[in-house]
PDB file of C-alpha atoms in Angstrom:
ATOM      1  CA  UNK A   1     -26.604   2.198  18.961  1.00  0.00           C
ATOM      2  CA  UNK A   2     -27.955   5.013  16.770  1.00  0.00           C
ATOM      3  CA  UNK A   3     -24.818   7.058  17.452  1.00  0.00           C
ATOM      4  CA  UNK A   4     -22.605   4.052  16.654  1.00  0.00           C
ATOM      5  CA  UNK A   5     -24.509   3.464  13.418  1.00  0.00           C
ATOM      6  CA  UNK A   6     -23.992   7.100  12.406  1.00  0.00           C
ATOM      7  CA  UNK A   7     -20.256   6.822  13.108  1.00  0.00           C
ATOM      8  CA  UNK A   8     -19.956   3.721  10.940  1.00  0.00           C
ATOM      9  CA  UNK A   9     -21.865   5.359   8.119  1.00  0.00           C
ATOM     10  CA  UNK A  10     -19.806   8.533   8.156  1.00  0.00           C
ATOM     11  CA  UNK A  11     -16.594   6.497   8.320  1.00  0.00           C
ATOM     12  CA  UNK A  12     -17.664   4.690   5.160  1.00  0.00           C
ATOM     13  CA  UNK A  13     -18.558   8.004   3.518  1.00  0.00           C
ATOM     14  CA  UNK A  14     -15.181   9.513   4.405  1.00  0.00           C
ATOM     15  CA  UNK A  15     -13.279   6.532   2.979  1.00  0.00           C
ATOM     16  CA  UNK A  16     -15.394   6.635  -0.153  1.00  0.00           C
ATOM     17  CA  UNK A  17     -14.930  10.390  -0.573  1.00  0.00           C
ATOM     18  CA  UNK A  18     -11.186  10.023  -0.117  1.00  0.00           C
ATOM     19  CA  UNK A  19     -10.963   7.613  -3.031  1.00  0.00           C
ATOM     20  CA  UNK A  20     -13.683   8.879  -5.362  1.00  0.00           C
ATOM     21  CA  UNK A  21     -12.561  12.506  -5.152  1.00  0.00           C
ATOM     22  CA  UNK A  22      -8.858  11.751  -5.603  1.00  0.00           C
ATOM     23  CA  UNK A  23      -7.031  12.562  -8.821  1.00  0.00           C
ATOM     24  CA  UNK A  24      -5.126   9.315  -8.510  1.00  0.00           C
ATOM     25  CA  UNK A  25      -6.580   5.868  -9.031  1.00  0.00           C
ATOM     26  CA  UNK A  26      -6.715   4.187  -5.622  1.00  0.00           C
ATOM     27  CA  UNK A  27      -7.969   0.610  -5.442  1.00  0.00           C
ATOM     28  CA  UNK A  28      -9.095   0.568  -1.804  1.00  0.00           C
ATOM     29  CA  UNK A  29      -9.039   2.444   1.477  1.00  0.00           C
ATOM     30  CA  UNK A  30      -9.107   0.958   4.973  1.00  0.00           C
ATOM     31  CA  UNK A  31      -9.410   2.612   8.359  1.00  0.00           C
ATOM     32  CA  UNK A  32      -7.509   0.714  11.054  1.00  0.00           C
ATOM     33  CA  UNK A  33      -9.171   1.697  14.307  1.00  0.00           C
ATOM     34  CA  UNK A  34      -7.232   2.013  17.543  1.00  0.00           C
ATOM     35  CA  UNK A  35      -8.754  -0.370  20.050  1.00  0.00           C
ATOM     36  CA  UNK A  36      -7.716  -2.469  23.015  1.00  0.00           C
ATOM     37  CA  UNK A  37      -7.414  -6.217  23.215  1.00  0.00           C
ATOM     38  CA  UNK A  38      -8.361  -7.090  26.773  1.00  0.00           C
ATOM     39  CA  UNK A  39      -8.027 -10.798  26.085  1.00  0.00           C
ATOM     40  CA  UNK A  40      -4.358 -10.382  25.182  1.00  0.00           C
ATOM     41  CA  UNK A  41      -3.539  -8.509  28.371  1.00  0.00           C
ATOM     42  CA  UNK A  42      -1.855 -10.287  31.251  1.00  0.00           C
ATOM     43  CA  UNK A  43      -3.696 -10.799  34.495  1.00  0.00           C
ATOM     44  CA  UNK A  44      -1.847  -9.144  37.351  1.00  0.00           C
ATOM     45  CA  UNK A  45      -3.012 -11.833  39.751  1.00  0.00           C
ATOM     46  CA  UNK A  46      -5.650  -9.677  41.286  1.00  0.00           C
ATOM     47  CA  UNK A  47      -8.135 -10.191  38.546  1.00  0.00           C
ATOM     48  CA  UNK A  48      -7.173  -6.958  36.801  1.00  0.00           C
ATOM     49  CA  UNK A  49      -6.139  -7.448  33.210  1.00  0.00           C
ATOM     50  CA  UNK A  50      -3.880  -5.005  31.427  1.00  0.00           C
ATOM     51  CA  UNK A  51      -4.869  -4.275  27.876  1.00  0.00           C
ATOM     52  CA  UNK A  52      -2.900  -4.184  24.672  1.00  0.00           C
ATOM     53  CA  UNK A  53      -3.447  -1.376  22.182  1.00  0.00           C
ATOM     54  CA  UNK A  54      -3.968  -2.656  18.676  1.00  0.00           C
ATOM     55  CA  UNK A  55      -5.151  -1.466  15.310  1.00  0.00           C
ATOM     56  CA  UNK A  56      -8.172  -3.471  14.211  1.00  0.00           C
ATOM     57  CA  UNK A  57     -10.414  -3.290  11.174  1.00  0.00           C
ATOM     58  CA  UNK A  58     -12.634  -0.223  11.453  1.00  0.00           C
ATOM     59  CA  UNK A  59     -14.073  -0.066   7.961  1.00  0.00           C
ATOM     60  CA  UNK A  60     -12.998  -0.317   4.338  1.00  0.00           C
ATOM     61  CA  UNK A  61     -14.018   0.809   0.889  1.00  0.00           C
ATOM     62  CA  UNK A  62     -13.037  -1.182  -2.184  1.00  0.00           C
ATOM     63  CA  UNK A  63     -13.236   0.616  -5.514  1.00  0.00           C
ATOM     64  CA  UNK A  64     -11.403  -1.848  -7.742  1.00  0.00           C
ATOM     65  CA  UNK A  65      -8.911  -1.416 -10.525  1.00  0.00           C
ATOM     66  CA  UNK A  66      -9.310   0.456 -13.765  1.00  0.00           C
ATOM     67  CA  UNK A  67      -9.114  -1.728 -16.828  1.00  0.00           C
ATOM     68  CA  UNK A  68      -6.160  -0.705 -18.948  1.00  0.00           C
ATOM     69  CA  UNK A  69      -5.344  -2.677 -22.102  1.00  0.00           C
ATOM     70  CA  UNK A  70      -1.577  -2.192 -21.816  1.00  0.00           C
ATOM     71  CA  UNK A  71      -1.444  -2.917 -18.123  1.00  0.00           C
ATOM     72  CA  UNK A  72       0.827  -5.719 -17.062  1.00  0.00           C
ATOM     73  CA  UNK A  73      -1.228  -8.624 -15.698  1.00  0.00           C
ATOM     74  CA  UNK A  74      -0.044 -10.206 -12.469  1.00  0.00           C
ATOM     75  CA  UNK A  75       1.061 -13.803 -12.521  1.00  0.00           C
ATOM     76  CA  UNK A  76      -2.075 -15.931 -12.936  1.00  0.00           C
ATOM     77  CA  UNK A  77      -3.045 -18.036  -9.957  1.00  0.00           C
ATOM     78  CA  UNK A  78      -3.782 -21.732 -10.135  1.00  0.00           C
ATOM     79  CA  UNK A  79      -7.268 -23.033 -10.887  1.00  0.00           C
ATOM     80  CA  UNK A  80      -7.343 -24.588  -7.424  1.00  0.00           C
ATOM     81  CA  UNK A  81      -6.539 -21.258  -5.747  1.00  0.00           C
ATOM     82  CA  UNK A  82      -9.192 -19.467  -7.822  1.00  0.00           C
ATOM     83  CA  UNK A  83     -11.744 -22.135  -6.923  1.00  0.00           C
ATOM     84  CA  UNK A  84     -10.822 -21.723  -3.254  1.00  0.00           C
ATOM     85  CA  UNK A  85     -11.431 -17.964  -3.469  1.00  0.00           C
ATOM     86  CA  UNK A  86     -14.777 -18.455  -5.188  1.00  0.00           C
ATOM     87  CA  UNK A  87     -15.833 -20.958  -2.564  1.00  0.00           C
ATOM     88  CA  UNK A  88     -14.922 -18.542   0.236  1.00  0.00           C
ATOM     89  CA  UNK A  89     -16.886 -15.734  -1.442  1.00  0.00           C
ATOM     90  CA  UNK A  90     -19.903 -18.015  -1.869  1.00  0.00           C
ATOM     91  CA  UNK A  91     -19.712 -19.005   1.804  1.00  0.00           C
ATOM     92  CA  UNK A  92     -19.395 -15.379   2.888  1.00  0.00           C
ATOM     93  CA  UNK A  93     -22.410 -14.500   0.751  1.00  0.00           C
ATOM     94  CA  UNK A  94     -24.326 -17.245   2.481  1.00  0.00           C
ATOM     95  CA  UNK A  95     -23.134 -16.098   5.913  1.00  0.00           C
ATOM     96  CA  UNK A  96     -24.175 -12.508   5.299  1.00  0.00           C
ATOM     97  CA  UNK A  97     -27.521 -13.587   3.888  1.00  0.00           C
ATOM     98  CA  UNK A  98     -28.342 -15.471   7.070  1.00  0.00           C
ATOM     99  CA  UNK A  99     -26.913 -18.893   6.381  1.00  0.00           C
ATOM    100  CA  UNK A 100     -29.887 -20.012   4.365  1.00  0.00           C
ATOM    101  CA  UNK A 101     -27.814 -20.754   1.301  1.00  0.00           C
ATOM    102  CA  UNK A 102     -28.913 -17.536  -0.375  1.00  0.00           C
ATOM    103  CA  UNK A 103     -26.636 -14.750  -1.522  1.00  0.00           C
ATOM    104  CA  UNK A 104     -26.472 -11.014  -1.135  1.00  0.00           C
ATOM    105  CA  UNK A 105     -29.459  -9.527  -3.027  1.00  0.00           C
ATOM    106  CA  UNK A 106     -30.518 -13.043  -3.945  1.00  0.00           C
ATOM    107  CA  UNK A 107     -28.095 -13.332  -6.853  1.00  0.00           C
ATOM    108  CA  UNK A 108     -25.461 -16.000  -7.408  1.00  0.00           C
ATOM    109  CA  UNK A 109     -23.265 -14.268  -9.989  1.00  0.00           C
ATOM    110  CA  UNK A 110     -20.859 -12.925  -7.367  1.00  0.00           C
ATOM    111  CA  UNK A 111     -19.826 -16.415  -6.279  1.00  0.00           C
ATOM    112  CA  UNK A 112     -19.057 -17.653  -9.783  1.00  0.00           C
ATOM    113  CA  UNK A 113     -17.077 -14.702 -11.019  1.00  0.00           C
ATOM    114  CA  UNK A 114     -13.279 -14.703 -10.675  1.00  0.00           C
ATOM    115  CA  UNK A 115     -12.008 -13.149  -7.469  1.00  0.00           C
ATOM    116  CA  UNK A 116      -9.197 -10.766  -8.354  1.00  0.00           C
ATOM    117  CA  UNK A 117      -5.953 -10.492  -6.407  1.00  0.00           C
ATOM    118  CA  UNK A 118      -6.795  -7.087  -4.970  1.00  0.00           C
ATOM    119  CA  UNK A 119     -10.314  -8.222  -4.002  1.00  0.00           C
ATOM    120  CA  UNK A 120      -8.788 -11.168  -2.196  1.00  0.00           C
ATOM    121  CA  UNK A 121      -6.198  -8.962  -0.475  1.00  0.00           C
ATOM    122  CA  UNK A 122      -8.985  -6.642   0.714  1.00  0.00           C
ATOM    123  CA  UNK A 123     -11.077  -9.553   1.996  1.00  0.00           C
ATOM    124  CA  UNK A 124      -8.171 -11.122   3.852  1.00  0.00           C
ATOM    125  CA  UNK A 125      -7.379  -7.731   5.404  1.00  0.00           C
ATOM    126  CA  UNK A 126     -10.689  -7.849   7.275  1.00  0.00           C
ATOM    127  CA  UNK A 127      -9.304 -10.695   9.372  1.00  0.00           C
ATOM    128  CA  UNK A 128      -6.135  -8.841  10.355  1.00  0.00           C
ATOM    129  CA  UNK A 129      -5.117  -6.563  13.190  1.00  0.00           C
ATOM    130  CA  UNK A 130      -1.814  -5.047  14.234  1.00  0.00           C
ATOM    131  CA  UNK A 131      -0.270  -4.567  17.637  1.00  0.00           C
ATOM    132  CA  UNK A 132       0.872  -0.981  18.035  1.00  0.00           C
ATOM    133  CA  UNK A 133       4.302  -0.674  16.427  1.00  0.00           C
ATOM    134  CA  UNK A 134       4.024  -3.761  14.273  1.00  0.00           C
ATOM    135  CA  UNK A 135       3.136  -4.073  10.617  1.00  0.00           C
ATOM    136  CA  UNK A 136       2.687  -1.197   8.215  1.00  0.00           C
ATOM    137  CA  UNK A 137      -0.265   0.449  10.021  1.00  0.00           C
ATOM    138  CA  UNK A 138       1.268  -0.201  13.446  1.00  0.00           C
ATOM    139  CA  UNK A 139       4.559   1.437  12.495  1.00  0.00           C
ATOM    140  CA  UNK A 140       2.834   4.467  10.996  1.00  0.00           C
ATOM    141  CA  UNK A 141       0.751   4.947  14.144  1.00  0.00           C
ATOM    142  CA  UNK A 142       3.472   4.419  16.728  1.00  0.00           C
ATOM    143  CA  UNK A 143       5.897   6.754  14.900  1.00  0.00           C
ATOM    144  CA  UNK A 144       3.156   9.255  13.968  1.00  0.00           C
ATOM    145  CA  UNK A 145       4.590   9.248  10.485  1.00  0.00           C
ATOM    146  CA  UNK A 146       3.150   8.563   7.067  1.00  0.00           C
ATOM    147  CA  UNK A 147       4.564   5.522   5.311  1.00  0.00           C
ATOM    148  CA  UNK A 148       4.410   5.828   1.526  1.00  0.00           C
ATOM    149  CA  UNK A 149       5.670   2.906  -0.544  1.00  0.00           C
ATOM    150  CA  UNK A 150       5.453   3.190  -4.327  1.00  0.00           C
ATOM    151  CA  UNK A 151       6.786   0.730  -6.841  1.00  0.00           C
ATOM    152  CA  UNK A 152       6.779  -3.029  -6.510  1.00  0.00           C
ATOM    153  CA  UNK A 153      10.431  -2.994  -5.423  1.00  0.00           C
ATOM    154  CA  UNK A 154       9.622  -0.756  -2.463  1.00  0.00           C
ATOM    155  CA  UNK A 155       6.778  -3.045  -1.413  1.00  0.00           C
ATOM    156  CA  UNK A 156       8.708  -6.260  -1.955  1.00  0.00           C
ATOM    157  CA  UNK A 157      11.713  -4.889  -0.034  1.00  0.00           C
ATOM    158  CA  UNK A 158       9.721  -3.660   2.935  1.00  0.00           C
ATOM    159  CA  UNK A 159      10.327  -5.123   6.362  1.00  0.00           C
ATOM    160  CA  UNK A 160       6.546  -5.326   6.799  1.00  0.00           C
ATOM    161  CA  UNK A 161       4.812  -8.526   5.844  1.00  0.00           C
ATOM    162  CA  UNK A 162       1.670  -6.638   4.826  1.00  0.00           C
ATOM    163  CA  UNK A 163       3.555  -4.589   2.211  1.00  0.00           C
ATOM    164  CA  UNK A 164       5.209  -7.698   0.785  1.00  0.00           C
ATOM    165  CA  UNK A 165       1.826  -9.416   0.726  1.00  0.00           C
ATOM    166  CA  UNK A 166       0.344  -6.404  -1.090  1.00  0.00           C
ATOM    167  CA  UNK A 167       3.033  -6.626  -3.763  1.00  0.00           C
ATOM    168  CA  UNK A 168       2.288 -10.305  -4.297  1.00  0.00           C
ATOM    169  CA  UNK A 169      -1.373  -9.412  -4.855  1.00  0.00           C
ATOM    170  CA  UNK A 170      -0.560  -6.823  -7.506  1.00  0.00           C
ATOM    171  CA  UNK A 171      -0.327  -3.584  -5.541  1.00  0.00           C
ATOM    172  CA  UNK A 172       2.175  -0.968  -6.690  1.00  0.00           C
ATOM    173  CA  UNK A 173       1.500   1.621  -3.997  1.00  0.00           C
ATOM    174  CA  UNK A 174       0.628   1.342  -0.316  1.00  0.00           C
ATOM    175  CA  UNK A 175       0.228   4.282   2.027  1.00  0.00           C
ATOM    176  CA  UNK A 176      -0.433   4.423   5.766  1.00  0.00           C
ATOM    177  CA  UNK A 177      -1.357   7.799   7.253  1.00  0.00           C
ATOM    178  CA  UNK A 178      -1.718   8.032  11.053  1.00  0.00           C
ATOM    179  CA  UNK A 179      -4.701   9.875  12.543  1.00  0.00           C
ATOM    180  CA  UNK A 180      -5.788  10.656  16.092  1.00  0.00           C
ATOM    181  CA  UNK A 181      -7.490   7.305  16.664  1.00  0.00           C
ATOM    182  CA  UNK A 182      -6.194   5.021  13.968  1.00  0.00           C
ATOM    183  CA  UNK A 183      -4.542   4.745  10.584  1.00  0.00           C
ATOM    184  CA  UNK A 184      -5.890   5.306   7.083  1.00  0.00           C
ATOM    185  CA  UNK A 185      -4.367   2.863   4.605  1.00  0.00           C
ATOM    186  CA  UNK A 186      -4.719   3.193   0.846  1.00  0.00           C
ATOM    187  CA  UNK A 187      -3.559   0.820  -1.850  1.00  0.00           C
ATOM    188  CA  UNK A 188      -3.338   1.038  -5.606  1.00  0.00           C
ATOM    189  CA  UNK A 189      -2.362  -1.262  -8.424  1.00  0.00           C
ATOM    190  CA  UNK A 190      -0.705   1.764 -10.032  1.00  0.00           C
ATOM    191  CA  UNK A 191       2.402   3.687  -9.047  1.00  0.00           C
ATOM    192  CA  UNK A 192       1.335   6.822  -7.191  1.00  0.00           C
ATOM    193  CA  UNK A 193       3.990   9.203  -5.961  1.00  0.00           C
ATOM    194  CA  UNK A 194       3.813  10.903  -2.590  1.00  0.00           C
ATOM    195  CA  UNK A 195       1.730  14.042  -2.505  1.00  0.00           C
ATOM    196  CA  UNK A 196       0.545  16.299   0.271  1.00  0.00           C
ATOM    197  CA  UNK A 197      -2.968  16.575  -1.154  1.00  0.00           C
ATOM    198  CA  UNK A 198      -3.920  13.098   0.064  1.00  0.00           C
ATOM    199  CA  UNK A 199      -2.349  13.635   3.470  1.00  0.00           C
ATOM    200  CA  UNK A 200      -4.170  16.965   3.847  1.00  0.00           C
ATOM    201  CA  UNK A 201      -7.480  15.280   3.002  1.00  0.00           C
ATOM    202  CA  UNK A 202      -6.916  12.497   5.541  1.00  0.00           C
ATOM    203  CA  UNK A 203      -5.954  15.059   8.138  1.00  0.00           C
ATOM    204  CA  UNK A 204      -9.109  17.004   7.443  1.00  0.00           C
ATOM    205  CA  UNK A 205     -11.507  14.028   7.220  1.00  0.00           C
ATOM    206  CA  UNK A 206     -10.200  11.838  10.035  1.00  0.00           C
ATOM    207  CA  UNK A 207      -8.933  14.112  12.779  1.00  0.00           C
ATOM    208  CA  UNK A 208     -11.854  15.326  14.900  1.00  0.00           C
ATOM    209  CA  UNK A 209      -9.803  18.145  16.402  1.00  0.00           C
ATOM    210  CA  UNK A 210      -9.393  19.539  12.886  1.00  0.00           C
ATOM    211  CA  UNK A 211     -13.143  19.546  12.496  1.00  0.00           C
ATOM    212  CA  UNK A 212     -13.012  16.320  10.495  1.00  0.00           C
TER     213      UNK A 212
ATOM    214  CA  UNK B   1     -21.558 -16.085  12.542  1.00  0.00           C
ATOM    215  CA  UNK B   2     -22.143 -14.530  15.945  1.00  0.00           C
ATOM    216  CA  UNK B   3     -18.377 -14.084  16.373  1.00  0.00           C
ATOM    217  CA  UNK B   4     -18.041 -11.818  13.353  1.00  0.00           C
ATOM    218  CA  UNK B   5     -17.548  -8.280  14.747  1.00  0.00           C
ATOM    219  CA  UNK B   6     -20.196  -5.894  13.515  1.00  0.00           C
ATOM    220  CA  UNK B   7     -17.729  -3.556  11.747  1.00  0.00           C
ATOM    221  CA  UNK B   8     -16.340  -6.437   9.717  1.00  0.00           C
ATOM    222  CA  UNK B   9     -19.785  -7.806   9.017  1.00  0.00           C
ATOM    223  CA  UNK B  10     -21.013  -4.476   7.649  1.00  0.00           C
ATOM    224  CA  UNK B  11     -17.844  -3.974   5.585  1.00  0.00           C
ATOM    225  CA  UNK B  12     -18.168  -7.482   4.237  1.00  0.00           C
ATOM    226  CA  UNK B  13     -21.805  -6.929   3.333  1.00  0.00           C
ATOM    227  CA  UNK B  14     -20.977  -3.677   1.504  1.00  0.00           C
ATOM    228  CA  UNK B  15     -18.059  -5.306  -0.300  1.00  0.00           C
ATOM    229  CA  UNK B  16     -20.164  -8.260  -1.498  1.00  0.00           C
ATOM    230  CA  UNK B  17     -23.053  -6.042  -2.602  1.00  0.00           C
ATOM    231  CA  UNK B  18     -20.775  -3.689  -4.545  1.00  0.00           C
ATOM    232  CA  UNK B  19     -18.951  -6.637  -6.054  1.00  0.00           C
ATOM    233  CA  UNK B  20     -22.226  -7.999  -7.337  1.00  0.00           C
ATOM    234  CA  UNK B  21     -23.152  -4.592  -8.770  1.00  0.00           C
ATOM    235  CA  UNK B  22     -19.796  -4.413 -10.580  1.00  0.00           C
ATOM    236  CA  UNK B  23     -20.235  -7.903 -11.994  1.00  0.00           C
ATOM    237  CA  UNK B  24     -23.786  -7.271 -13.162  1.00  0.00           C
ATOM    238  CA  UNK B  25     -22.851  -3.920 -14.743  1.00  0.00           C
ATOM    239  CA  UNK B  26     -19.977  -5.447 -16.734  1.00  0.00           C
ATOM    240  CA  UNK B  27     -21.842  -8.622 -17.695  1.00  0.00           C
ATOM    241  CA  UNK B  28     -22.466  -9.005 -21.456  1.00  0.00           C
ATOM    242  CA  UNK B  29     -25.993 -10.083 -20.532  1.00  0.00           C
ATOM    243  CA  UNK B  30     -26.593  -6.855 -18.636  1.00  0.00           C
ATOM    244  CA  UNK B  31     -29.446  -4.849 -20.239  1.00  0.00           C
TER     245      UNK B  31
END
């Protein structure tokens, strides 16, 4: 357990370093961890189940968006949708705090404040996983190739549901970089053009054989 | 609650704590 705890902590530190040390303004970073879904495998009749490789939530770091006065605001959501998001955040606060109706750190501000589109996208992402080859992370991993989508047209026109969903929630750039045991995904509400600096950092931080 | 995988639970906890910090730091009532 101590070793597992250390792995989780360093994973969080690597995601944070990736974003905080970058020249560009990234909104979030997620590590999709390669794992195996034994439940989804088919029983061969002899009690032996095959297993299906999938990319599941490993960890994530949400930085948020920079406030820019001239920035185009996404289409406002309905009051009902905003209330739904707030209710979910309040319930999650309660869940994390032990179900006693309290909130993280005892405060209740977090449940009353508006939940932004990118916060909601990040939260929803925690519930997702991708079979190898499917979705943005799955395609990046199975082809061992970085996928870099910048501009809302590129996201909206993608064949991947996740990219289209990201565009709806105000993202302008989504990147998936494959590593030895998963995929690093970054998203930004700004247009960020492809650069090797980010890919070099991911390669260095997330590939153990490179000393990462 | 018991079905929430530990990685997601920890990420969720971090996200909610940082969100609260951001809200408090940008609040007009913040000291």
